[in-house]
XYZ file of C-alpha atoms in Angstrom:
742
model
C 70.551 137.435 73.450
C 66.949 136.929 74.606
C 65.896 137.372 78.220
C 64.657 133.755 78.245
C 68.102 132.425 77.370
C 69.756 134.714 79.928
C 67.350 133.487 82.578
C 68.259 129.866 81.793
C 71.884 130.474 82.837
C 71.170 132.771 85.796
C 72.029 130.021 88.302
C 75.683 130.278 87.289
C 78.170 132.767 88.740
C 79.389 135.763 86.735
C 82.602 134.175 85.446
C 80.846 130.915 84.544
C 78.249 132.883 82.553
C 81.007 134.852 80.849
C 82.645 131.561 79.771
C 79.303 130.228 78.491
C 78.489 133.330 76.419
C 82.026 133.791 75.016
C 81.662 131.525 71.985
C 83.695 133.135 69.199
C 87.459 132.893 68.819
C 90.096 131.149 70.964
C 89.218 130.889 74.654
C 91.185 129.517 77.595
C 89.052 128.725 80.640
C 91.345 128.402 83.639
C 89.135 126.291 85.865
C 90.347 125.861 89.425
C 89.625 122.757 91.455
C 85.930 122.422 92.316
C 84.931 125.436 90.195
C 82.293 123.651 88.088
C 84.141 123.286 84.776
C 81.971 120.427 83.500
C 78.876 122.505 84.242
C 80.387 125.312 82.170
C 81.185 122.984 79.250
C 77.685 121.501 79.189
C 75.970 124.898 79.424
C 78.288 126.434 76.820
C 77.321 123.714 74.330
C 73.640 124.149 75.212
C 73.906 127.906 74.652
C 75.643 127.486 71.265
C 72.890 125.151 70.061
C 70.001 127.212 71.445
C 71.459 130.305 69.797
C 71.364 128.538 66.425
C 75.076 129.057 65.807
C 75.577 125.547 64.386
C 74.127 122.045 64.137
C 74.872 119.460 66.891
C 77.293 117.424 64.730
C 79.377 120.562 64.167
C 80.516 120.557 67.808
C 83.527 118.494 68.901
C 84.056 118.038 72.647
C 87.183 116.089 73.588
C 87.872 114.569 77.002
C 90.556 112.197 78.274
C 88.587 109.148 79.411
C 85.634 107.218 78.027
C 83.919 107.653 81.385
C 84.263 111.446 81.235
C 83.082 111.467 77.600
C 80.048 109.366 78.516
C 79.125 111.625 81.432
C 79.555 114.745 79.290
C 77.346 113.266 76.547
C 74.686 112.288 79.073
C 74.585 115.767 80.609
C 74.468 117.405 77.157
C 71.531 115.179 76.146
C 69.713 116.136 79.344
C 70.329 119.828 78.646
C 69.581 119.585 74.899
C 67.167 116.661 74.355
C 66.884 117.269 70.600
C 70.165 116.682 68.780
C 72.364 116.350 71.873
C 73.240 112.806 70.893
C 74.697 113.976 67.560
C 77.487 115.975 69.204
C 80.973 114.496 68.874
C 81.807 113.983 72.568
C 84.686 111.549 72.744
C 88.310 110.922 73.716
C 91.228 111.829 71.477
C 91.702 108.195 70.491
C 88.069 107.449 69.692
C 87.818 110.681 67.667
C 90.892 109.726 65.643
C 89.639 106.156 65.226
C 86.382 107.446 63.767
C 88.280 109.555 61.232
C 90.764 106.806 60.344
C 88.055 104.144 59.888
C 86.666 106.384 57.188
C 89.827 107.663 55.515
C 92.652 105.367 56.648
C 92.960 103.903 53.149
C 94.539 107.188 52.065
C 97.611 106.369 54.184
C 97.719 102.611 53.572
C 95.299 101.130 56.138
C 91.950 99.438 55.691
C 88.844 100.454 57.616
C 89.272 97.269 59.684
C 92.725 98.067 61.078
C 93.583 96.488 64.438
C 94.525 98.509 67.510
C 97.376 96.959 69.508
C 97.219 97.214 73.283
C 100.267 97.207 75.581
C 100.440 93.387 75.701
C 100.405 93.192 71.895
C 103.100 95.854 71.677
C 105.283 94.011 74.151
C 104.962 90.711 72.277
C 105.843 92.361 68.977
C 108.910 94.147 70.368
C 110.120 90.911 71.984
C 109.808 89.124 68.656
C 111.782 91.857 66.855
C 114.501 91.925 69.519
C 114.883 88.182 69.124
C 115.289 88.655 65.366
C 117.969 91.292 65.956
C 119.706 89.204 68.667
C 119.287 91.998 71.213
C 119.387 90.760 74.790
C 116.454 91.947 76.916
C 118.840 92.204 79.871
C 120.754 94.836 77.937
C 117.653 96.601 76.654
C 114.395 95.951 78.560
C 111.246 95.824 76.443
C 109.538 98.495 78.567
C 112.403 100.929 77.866
C 112.122 100.336 74.135
C 108.367 100.931 74.124
C 108.780 104.055 76.259
C 111.321 105.533 73.825
C 109.144 104.681 70.812
C 106.159 106.368 72.465
C 108.206 109.497 73.214
C 109.358 109.620 69.587
C 105.785 109.363 68.301
C 104.714 112.116 70.683
C 107.247 114.341 68.885
C 106.143 112.984 65.465
C 109.670 111.598 65.068
C 110.210 108.703 62.630
C 112.576 105.775 63.145
C 114.972 107.207 60.561
C 115.005 110.554 62.386
C 115.624 108.799 65.687
C 118.545 106.895 64.137
C 120.009 110.122 62.772
C 119.796 111.743 66.217
C 121.435 108.750 67.893
C 124.863 110.147 66.898
C 126.730 106.904 67.570
C 124.877 106.128 70.836
C 124.633 102.323 70.604
C 121.559 102.053 72.836
C 119.596 104.670 70.882
C 120.685 103.144 67.581
C 119.369 99.747 68.686
C 116.041 101.268 69.735
C 115.769 103.081 66.400
C 116.311 99.799 64.527
C 113.639 98.097 66.636
C 111.322 101.074 66.075
C 111.700 100.806 62.290
C 110.936 97.080 62.211
C 108.125 97.604 64.743
C 106.399 100.121 62.474
C 106.895 97.861 59.441
C 105.315 94.944 61.294
C 102.388 97.104 62.375
C 101.806 98.322 58.831
C 102.057 94.796 57.392
C 99.556 93.613 59.996
C 97.169 96.506 59.250
C 97.569 97.558 62.866
C 98.221 100.690 64.907
C 99.121 101.275 68.523
C 97.455 104.072 70.512
C 100.178 106.591 69.665
C 99.784 105.780 65.964
C 96.104 106.693 66.027
C 96.968 110.305 66.787
C 100.101 110.434 64.631
C 98.362 108.858 61.648
C 95.421 111.252 61.872
C 97.836 114.204 61.817
C 99.706 112.532 58.933
C 96.406 112.070 57.082
C 95.576 115.773 57.555
C 99.037 116.803 56.352
C 98.924 114.604 53.241
C 95.264 115.034 52.352
C 94.333 118.708 52.542
C 90.871 117.897 51.180
C 90.102 115.695 54.206
C 91.523 118.251 56.620
C 89.332 120.890 54.986
C 86.289 118.634 55.330
C 86.708 118.336 59.108
C 87.675 121.993 59.495
C 84.364 122.892 57.850
C 82.433 120.352 59.891
C 83.650 121.412 63.322
C 82.552 125.002 63.886
C 83.206 124.764 67.637
C 85.904 122.679 69.315
C 86.200 122.193 73.068
C 88.955 120.317 74.903
C 88.757 119.372 78.564
C 91.818 118.805 80.802
C 93.984 120.755 78.348
C 96.902 120.772 80.782
C 97.215 117.006 80.184
C 97.667 117.208 76.396
C 100.915 116.261 74.683
C 102.531 117.659 71.564
C 100.789 115.517 68.964
C 97.387 116.130 70.602
C 98.056 119.862 70.428
C 98.961 119.513 66.746
C 95.740 117.595 66.012
C 93.547 120.201 67.737
C 95.288 123.229 66.258
C 94.933 121.817 62.721
C 91.193 121.262 63.182
C 90.647 124.757 64.643
C 92.748 126.578 62.072
C 89.749 127.728 59.998
C 87.007 128.589 62.515
C 89.384 129.698 65.297
C 86.586 128.725 67.697
C 88.741 126.644 70.000
C 87.866 126.565 73.691
C 90.195 124.714 76.053
C 89.446 124.082 79.708
C 92.181 123.254 82.158
C 94.171 124.105 85.228
C 97.929 124.474 84.956
C 98.102 123.938 88.723
C 96.744 120.414 88.211
C 99.178 119.338 85.497
C 100.504 116.115 87.044
C 100.972 113.699 84.147
C 104.367 114.660 82.767
C 105.416 111.011 83.068
C 102.730 110.169 80.485
C 104.035 112.749 78.022
C 101.771 115.653 78.990
C 103.389 119.041 78.537
C 102.285 121.985 80.666
C 103.643 124.343 77.985
C 100.479 123.771 75.916
C 98.331 125.595 78.447
C 100.979 128.112 79.530
C 101.538 129.302 75.947
C 97.900 129.221 74.768
C 97.596 132.994 74.249
C 100.823 133.061 72.222
C 99.785 130.095 70.109
C 96.251 131.267 69.304
C 96.192 134.952 68.363
C 93.538 137.053 70.054
C 92.814 134.416 72.701
C 90.738 135.384 75.719
C 91.348 134.003 79.217
C 88.588 133.510 81.774
C 89.399 132.350 85.296
C 86.944 130.255 87.273
C 88.143 130.849 90.816
C 85.031 130.316 92.913
C 85.237 126.895 94.534
C 82.054 125.039 95.470
C 83.784 122.081 97.092
C 86.048 122.933 100.015
C 86.134 125.016 103.187
C 87.935 128.361 103.353
C 90.697 126.775 105.453
C 91.407 124.031 102.919
C 91.414 126.469 99.999
C 93.712 128.916 101.755
C 96.172 126.085 102.422
C 96.025 124.978 98.767
C 96.603 128.544 97.543
C 99.583 129.041 99.870
C 101.214 125.807 98.704
C 100.781 126.314 94.954
C 101.906 129.965 94.967
C 105.447 128.659 95.550
C 105.492 127.428 91.947
C 106.806 130.048 89.552
C 105.794 128.990 86.015
C 101.993 129.233 86.290
C 99.149 131.328 84.928
C 98.169 132.446 88.407
C 94.783 132.360 90.110
C 93.445 132.318 93.664
C 90.591 130.031 94.627
C 87.929 131.412 96.949
C 84.672 130.133 98.350
C 81.519 131.223 100.089
C 81.635 128.007 102.111
C 82.248 128.121 105.857
C 85.716 128.540 107.412
C 85.794 124.904 108.524
C 88.102 123.021 110.850
C 91.859 123.398 110.965
C 94.010 120.996 108.978
C 95.479 118.314 111.238
C 99.196 117.647 110.817
C 99.806 114.435 112.742
C 103.206 112.935 113.530
C 103.288 109.218 114.295
C 106.246 107.193 115.513
C 106.199 104.739 112.590
C 104.245 103.953 109.440
C 102.263 101.358 111.409
C 101.333 103.967 114.027
C 100.442 106.380 111.239
C 98.100 103.781 109.738
C 96.574 102.998 113.143
C 95.936 106.706 113.710
C 94.129 106.929 110.358
C 92.021 103.851 111.225
C 91.131 105.339 114.621
C 90.031 108.659 113.101
C 87.819 106.809 110.620
C 86.200 104.691 113.345
C 85.644 107.794 115.480
C 84.115 109.611 112.520
C 81.762 106.730 111.722
C 80.774 106.515 115.398
C 79.766 110.194 115.143
C 77.546 109.547 112.141
C 79.777 109.602 109.068
C 79.838 106.825 106.481
C 82.974 104.806 105.703
C 82.710 106.117 102.133
C 83.181 109.702 103.400
C 86.888 108.950 103.903
C 89.687 108.794 101.340
C 93.329 107.945 102.033
C 95.828 109.288 99.494
C 99.537 108.496 99.187
C 102.430 109.218 96.830
C 103.551 105.607 96.296
C 101.601 102.355 96.064
C 104.001 100.738 98.538
C 102.582 103.009 101.266
C 99.224 101.260 100.989
C 100.657 98.152 102.652
C 100.691 99.395 106.264
C 97.378 101.221 105.796
C 95.612 98.123 104.467
C 96.963 96.207 107.431
C 95.482 98.675 109.938
C 92.119 98.973 108.175
C 91.759 95.195 107.924
C 92.551 94.638 111.581
C 90.139 97.387 112.593
C 87.306 95.937 110.521
C 87.058 98.984 108.234
C 85.680 98.094 104.781
C 87.992 99.500 102.124
C 88.903 99.301 98.469
C 91.735 100.571 96.296
C 91.070 102.747 93.249
C 93.640 102.843 90.486
C 95.663 99.998 91.933
C 95.574 96.565 93.512
C 95.424 95.492 97.097
C 98.998 94.907 98.248
C 98.629 91.139 98.626
C 96.689 90.876 95.352
C 99.524 92.269 93.243
C 101.062 89.762 90.862
C 104.598 89.972 92.236
C 103.392 89.679 95.849
C 101.257 86.676 94.951
C 104.299 85.093 93.295
C 106.548 85.583 96.309
C 103.935 84.479 98.850
C 103.298 81.414 96.655
C 106.998 80.503 96.969
C 106.763 80.935 100.741
C 103.608 78.807 100.915
C 105.218 76.017 98.881
C 108.205 76.094 101.254
C 105.789 75.901 104.167
C 103.678 73.250 102.437
C 105.100 71.752 99.231
C 101.851 69.866 98.670
C 99.948 73.102 97.981
C 99.143 72.319 94.323
C 97.622 75.727 93.532
C 100.675 77.716 94.682
C 103.088 75.194 93.190
C 101.416 75.474 89.784
C 101.626 79.275 89.990
C 105.397 79.449 90.478
C 106.718 76.280 88.816
C 107.563 78.287 85.672
C 108.020 81.751 87.225
C 110.674 82.754 86.308
C 110.586 80.623 83.152
C 112.182 77.209 83.519
C 110.913 75.581 80.340
C 108.132 73.741 82.188
C 104.969 74.297 80.176
C 101.292 74.042 81.018
C 100.871 70.777 79.088
C 103.627 69.117 81.127
C 102.097 70.339 84.385
C 98.678 69.098 83.286
C 100.188 65.632 82.805
C 101.811 65.788 86.227
C 98.453 66.786 87.697
C 96.713 63.846 86.044
C 99.306 61.414 87.456
C 98.939 62.964 90.913
C 95.174 62.570 90.756
C 95.480 58.933 89.662
C 97.930 58.083 92.443
C 96.150 60.308 94.980
C 99.333 62.195 95.856
C 100.446 65.828 95.501
C 101.956 67.192 92.305
C 105.181 67.894 94.199
C 105.547 64.199 95.014
C 105.096 63.334 91.355
C 107.576 65.863 89.940
C 110.210 64.830 92.510
C 110.112 61.402 90.853
C 109.468 62.643 87.307
C 112.054 60.259 85.797
C 109.827 57.345 86.865
C 107.008 58.508 84.558
C 107.636 58.205 80.794
C 105.239 61.063 79.982
C 107.348 63.407 82.154
C 110.802 62.109 81.198
C 111.619 65.037 78.882
C 111.104 67.522 81.695
C 112.607 65.317 84.431
C 115.879 67.286 84.604
C 114.064 70.614 84.954
C 111.772 69.199 87.629
C 114.782 67.846 89.519
C 116.458 71.274 89.567
C 113.281 72.937 90.798
C 112.495 70.456 93.578
C 116.152 70.487 94.718
C 115.881 74.260 95.101
C 112.597 74.031 97.045
C 113.972 71.246 99.255
C 116.941 73.494 100.004
C 114.605 76.285 101.081
C 112.623 73.860 103.247
C 115.806 72.630 104.922
C 116.945 76.211 105.548
C 113.582 77.164 107.067
C 113.462 74.129 109.361
C 117.073 74.500 110.496
C 116.181 77.679 112.432
C 119.467 79.145 111.177
C 117.662 81.814 109.148
C 115.341 84.573 110.250
C 112.232 85.185 108.133
C 113.822 88.120 106.231
C 116.991 86.065 105.650
C 114.942 83.160 104.292
C 113.150 85.603 102.012
C 116.485 86.953 100.726
C 117.545 83.365 100.053
C 114.436 82.797 97.913
C 114.963 86.026 95.978
C 118.612 85.171 95.327
C 118.162 81.594 94.128
C 115.016 82.176 92.066
C 116.508 85.312 90.437
C 113.013 86.773 90.704
C 114.166 90.405 90.676
C 116.010 89.874 87.409
C 112.855 88.265 86.015
C 110.875 91.416 86.877
C 113.498 93.636 85.238
C 113.492 91.723 81.961
C 109.940 90.394 81.684
C 107.573 92.870 83.341
C 106.335 96.418 82.865
C 107.039 98.898 85.665
C 109.759 96.681 87.203
C 110.976 99.380 89.594
C 107.556 99.610 91.246
C 107.258 95.810 91.389
C 110.698 95.476 92.980
C 109.745 98.116 95.543
C 106.662 96.030 96.350
C 108.582 92.787 96.916
C 111.028 94.714 99.098
C 108.039 96.059 101.004
C 106.967 92.456 101.664
C 110.315 92.047 103.420
C 109.419 95.091 105.551
C 106.323 93.185 106.657
C 108.447 90.221 107.695
C 110.805 92.421 109.700
C 107.873 94.050 111.485
C 106.224 90.666 112.111
C 109.432 89.305 113.583
C 109.812 92.337 115.838
C 106.237 91.956 117.046
C 106.072 88.197 117.568
C 109.665 87.336 118.518
C 110.205 83.582 118.880
C 106.729 82.889 117.579
C 107.540 84.540 114.235
C 107.616 81.343 112.194
C 106.949 81.123 108.482
C 103.626 79.371 109.176
C 102.573 82.109 111.600
C 103.484 84.854 109.111
C 101.500 83.202 106.308
C 98.570 82.760 108.651
C 98.788 86.431 109.613
C 98.746 87.716 106.036
C 95.836 85.435 105.160
C 93.723 88.003 106.987
C 94.804 90.488 104.329
C 93.977 88.300 101.345
C 90.661 86.906 102.557
C 88.941 90.282 102.948
C 85.971 90.561 100.593
C 86.278 92.812 97.557
C 83.875 95.601 98.247
C 81.619 96.913 95.522
C 82.358 100.416 94.266
C 78.965 101.608 95.465
C 79.374 99.993 98.880
C 80.028 101.935 102.063
C 83.814 101.598 101.919
C 86.766 103.833 102.650
C 88.811 104.363 99.493
C 92.587 104.261 99.107
C 94.492 105.516 96.080
C 97.591 107.294 94.874
C 97.470 111.067 94.576
C 97.655 110.711 90.788
C 94.514 108.550 90.786
C 92.581 111.049 92.931
C 92.432 113.822 90.331
C 88.834 114.725 89.533
C 87.433 113.146 92.706
C 86.273 114.690 95.996
C 85.562 113.419 99.505
C 84.283 114.919 102.774
C 87.388 113.753 104.671
C 90.838 113.210 103.151
C 94.046 111.812 104.635
C 97.325 112.447 102.812
C 99.803 109.969 104.287
C 103.591 110.192 104.202
C 104.026 113.976 104.296
C 107.799 113.649 104.478
C 110.770 114.688 102.396
C 111.876 111.816 100.086
C 108.374 110.355 100.260
C 106.324 113.385 99.187
C 108.024 115.117 97.490
C 109.676 111.983 96.182
C 113.403 111.335 95.889
C 113.220 112.426 92.230
C 113.294 116.123 93.174
C 116.809 115.806 94.596
C 118.273 114.617 91.294
C 116.034 116.784 89.118
C 114.818 120.028 90.743
C 112.342 120.611 87.885
C 110.349 117.672 89.241
C 109.556 119.733 92.346
C 107.041 121.888 90.477
C 105.051 118.835 89.401
C 105.241 117.331 92.894
C 103.874 120.595 94.331
C 101.006 120.508 91.823
C 100.337 116.974 93.026
C 100.147 118.273 96.601
C 97.710 120.945 95.421
C 95.545 118.261 93.790
C 95.583 116.200 96.990
C 94.659 119.113 99.274
C 91.782 120.220 97.041
C 90.174 116.748 97.078
C 88.969 117.476 100.641
C 85.585 119.096 101.155
C 85.308 119.376 104.942
C 88.309 117.938 106.775
C 91.941 117.338 105.820
C 94.540 115.281 107.683
C 98.234 115.330 106.769
C 100.209 112.528 108.428
C 103.905 111.720 108.728
C 106.056 109.181 110.562
C 109.244 109.873 112.518
C 110.569 106.478 111.417
C 109.351 104.873 108.214
C 110.249 101.453 106.899
C 109.961 101.311 103.129
C 111.506 98.813 100.738
C 113.145 96.903 103.587
C 115.023 99.778 105.230
C 114.147 102.390 107.851
C 114.425 106.111 107.140
C 114.086 109.199 109.333
C 112.645 111.874 107.078
C 111.933 115.496 107.908
C 108.473 116.957 107.433
C 107.437 117.624 103.835
C 108.146 121.112 102.545
C 104.536 121.161 101.323
C 103.308 120.920 104.912
C 105.696 123.722 105.891
C 104.200 125.956 103.196
C 100.809 125.911 104.930
C 100.432 128.872 107.346
C 100.600 128.044 111.058
C 97.152 129.474 111.733
C 95.572 126.819 109.514
C 97.265 123.857 111.236
C 96.618 121.780 114.326
C 99.711 119.751 115.243
C 99.016 116.426 116.936
C 100.884 113.248 117.759
C 104.561 112.980 118.681
C 105.478 116.566 117.823
C 107.255 117.016 121.151
C 109.661 114.205 120.292
C 110.324 115.232 116.709
C 113.407 117.273 115.824
C 111.917 117.757 112.359
C 109.765 120.591 113.643
C 112.586 122.312 115.519
C 110.766 121.612 118.794
C 112.468 122.339 122.104
C 111.544 122.409 125.755
C 111.297 125.858 127.325
C 110.014 126.182 130.880
C 107.947 123.079 130.462
C 106.291 124.362 127.278
C 106.840 123.431 123.671
C 108.240 126.043 121.350
C 107.525 125.162 117.756
C 109.264 126.831 114.864
C 112.757 127.544 113.716
C 114.287 128.973 110.599
C 114.643 125.499 109.148
C 111.076 124.315 109.695
C 108.759 126.928 108.329
C 106.607 126.815 111.483
C 106.690 130.079 113.342
C 106.096 131.601 116.606
C 104.875 130.287 119.881
C 102.269 127.797 118.734
C 101.511 125.136 121.320
C 100.530 121.988 119.494
C 97.902 119.655 120.858
C 99.081 116.163 121.688
C 97.213 112.950 121.194
C 97.996 109.941 123.295
C 99.827 107.123 121.526
C 97.347 104.618 120.144
C 96.720 102.075 122.872
C 96.210 98.422 122.110
C 93.133 96.810 123.608
C 94.326 94.829 126.650
C 90.939 93.201 127.382
C 90.905 89.402 127.112
C 88.156 88.051 124.869
C 86.797 84.492 124.585
C 84.185 82.608 122.572
C 80.707 83.397 123.895
C 81.578 86.869 125.186
C 79.007 89.573 124.469
C 80.700 92.750 123.258
C 79.915 96.325 122.278
C 81.852 97.865 119.370
C 81.747 101.646 118.956
C 80.858 101.314 115.250
C 79.393 97.832 114.705
C 77.280 97.750 117.855
C 76.441 94.684 119.962
C 77.641 91.211 119.071
C 78.880 87.826 120.236
C 82.312 86.277 119.753
C 81.888 82.999 117.840
C 85.571 82.228 117.242
C 88.843 83.272 118.897
C 92.153 82.103 117.453
C 95.520 82.954 119.019
C 97.981 84.520 116.580
C 101.329 85.397 118.146
C 100.670 88.020 120.798
C 97.256 88.856 119.343
C 93.939 87.051 118.875
C 91.831 86.907 115.719
C 88.173 87.267 116.676
C 85.171 86.325 114.587
C 82.217 88.301 115.894
C 78.558 88.029 114.940
C 77.063 91.513 115.279
C 73.330 92.006 115.648
C 72.973 94.542 112.828
C 76.266 94.431 110.890
C 76.735 90.714 110.250
C 79.913 88.758 110.983
C 83.226 90.623 111.156
C 86.809 89.432 111.627
C 88.796 91.725 113.933
C 92.108 91.561 115.748
C 91.733 91.853 119.527
C 94.613 94.312 119.963
C 93.127 96.725 117.449
C 89.371 96.483 117.963
C 87.528 99.310 119.664
C 85.110 97.391 121.877
C 84.285 96.364 125.405
C 82.749 93.347 127.078
C 79.117 93.510 128.100
């Protein structure tokens, strides 16, 4: 190796250089969080090309997302301007598509085969189930597709699935659907995403000449995020690398968190056994986080047994302690997070420095509420805003039609949800009549039998309007509380059953509509006699009218822990650090799930660069019921010296706290906190008791000086519209805003 080439890679640490220069034979690069694995991949490819070991098109670099593939290709082209664009840098699916477009005719497909997405798959399975007279209530479409996908991951045919069913009626039915499903795909010259991998492996198995062609072409194969590969992906890679043996995989077994998608951690754990003579290089120097954050991450993940083992370290500063904050409720938890963000911005941080992570999407509800009322710009990555989710929009549309049956937009949304046999054409006719007569659509469909063009649907319209009128009567009778009215709507519309039979991820959707009930309960507790349906709908309009912030804008981000992998932020909040929330309930029925949950905690902790907050609530309302959960075992696994306890610790039995001579003793055998630590206590979040009126000049700690241009009473709070001198117009709730009169 020339001195010039060595000098080019001198900016890298010793282990990174070792990974770059180790080009021959199987290599596993165990790359810890924030250890610069993409830098290593790019430089390794650059070194291979500069050393003249192969031509650019003889390198295959596989990633998991198009975005990652694009970024990798861009960085390679910057490092190797000549020929960098000829490298195969792509996802598994796009790599297989490229091969199958060329040779798919060998296994019965044309070069123009169609790729079916999830919606296409669902439609096809529904059609087949109808042919077989299989009731979707007995066998939901999502379950069928999930089982078919699992079978393809194992390269299992429909006939093999049927043989394994061993008299199990459910499995036999799925196998029959699977067989017809594959026949339909083949007849339509179509593949689903699983087929693209399976068919490429099948092509290689049946056509040794084609396999040999690609084995000769790809002298060097690199796979990123190897811990996320499944069985068929492993098979595809191992077949390609069988001749050259120059397979380099990069991954971190401690960040294997996608088991639910079919990923198998065994691929990375057994790499040395699978590929003879494999070398292992550990990238353990972290360039992202403080020493405190890394030490906490190491202490948590070392409680997992089946792992390759590595310890992250950094030359970064020690950094601040990790805050473990206990709030009274999920609303107080969210308010605490909002307050810390506002305080941080007031001290010079940007809103985009903050990320809020959570185990379940339903947790985002209370957090969105607090951020909106505090005027904090925010966006959700890898999910939808709570009130923008389809099922929430459906249920709030029902409530709005009950509150105002002349709301044509909401009426049109839910008239055929669940399906009532009222089609778009019929509703278009009703709309035309309403426009002609200058009345609402609801008035027209209530008298549908009077209009010949609606006569065929008159009976269906009558049933629907009778149901809505019943809801209206119940709401106006004052005999039902808001949550009781909501239960009435769910019962009579059979909306939950509709989600179970018609929608993907029904369990999550049902949790979300139950979470909407939690909002109603909280609203009723807060506003008492003023908690009318109209007032509730007015209150949540604040949530739905917030602008959608651009990804590049200065916004705080919210996302699930699964969505956060690969990202980093100066300040991270992990909300809901409680048993049964994180780790989830799944670990109690299946202890093996605990290892993956702990890896998820490790991923969350290592997203933080400078400051980490872990928050929990003594009382949490989720899915319509209140729970009292103990502190998460993952928080207990962090050493005391790294933690600063704040909030309502003194009131929380979860920590084993007790009063001794006026001091707090924290730590008992059951808590994991030890020895004489005196936690700091923050005052409960105080609501702003100042009275504001239109024309008042105010000073906000983040937005600066402004004038109130609108003040609207909402229950025991006031919605303020404030024109700030430098930040534009903001909508804030008086009880939550951090400002004073001038």
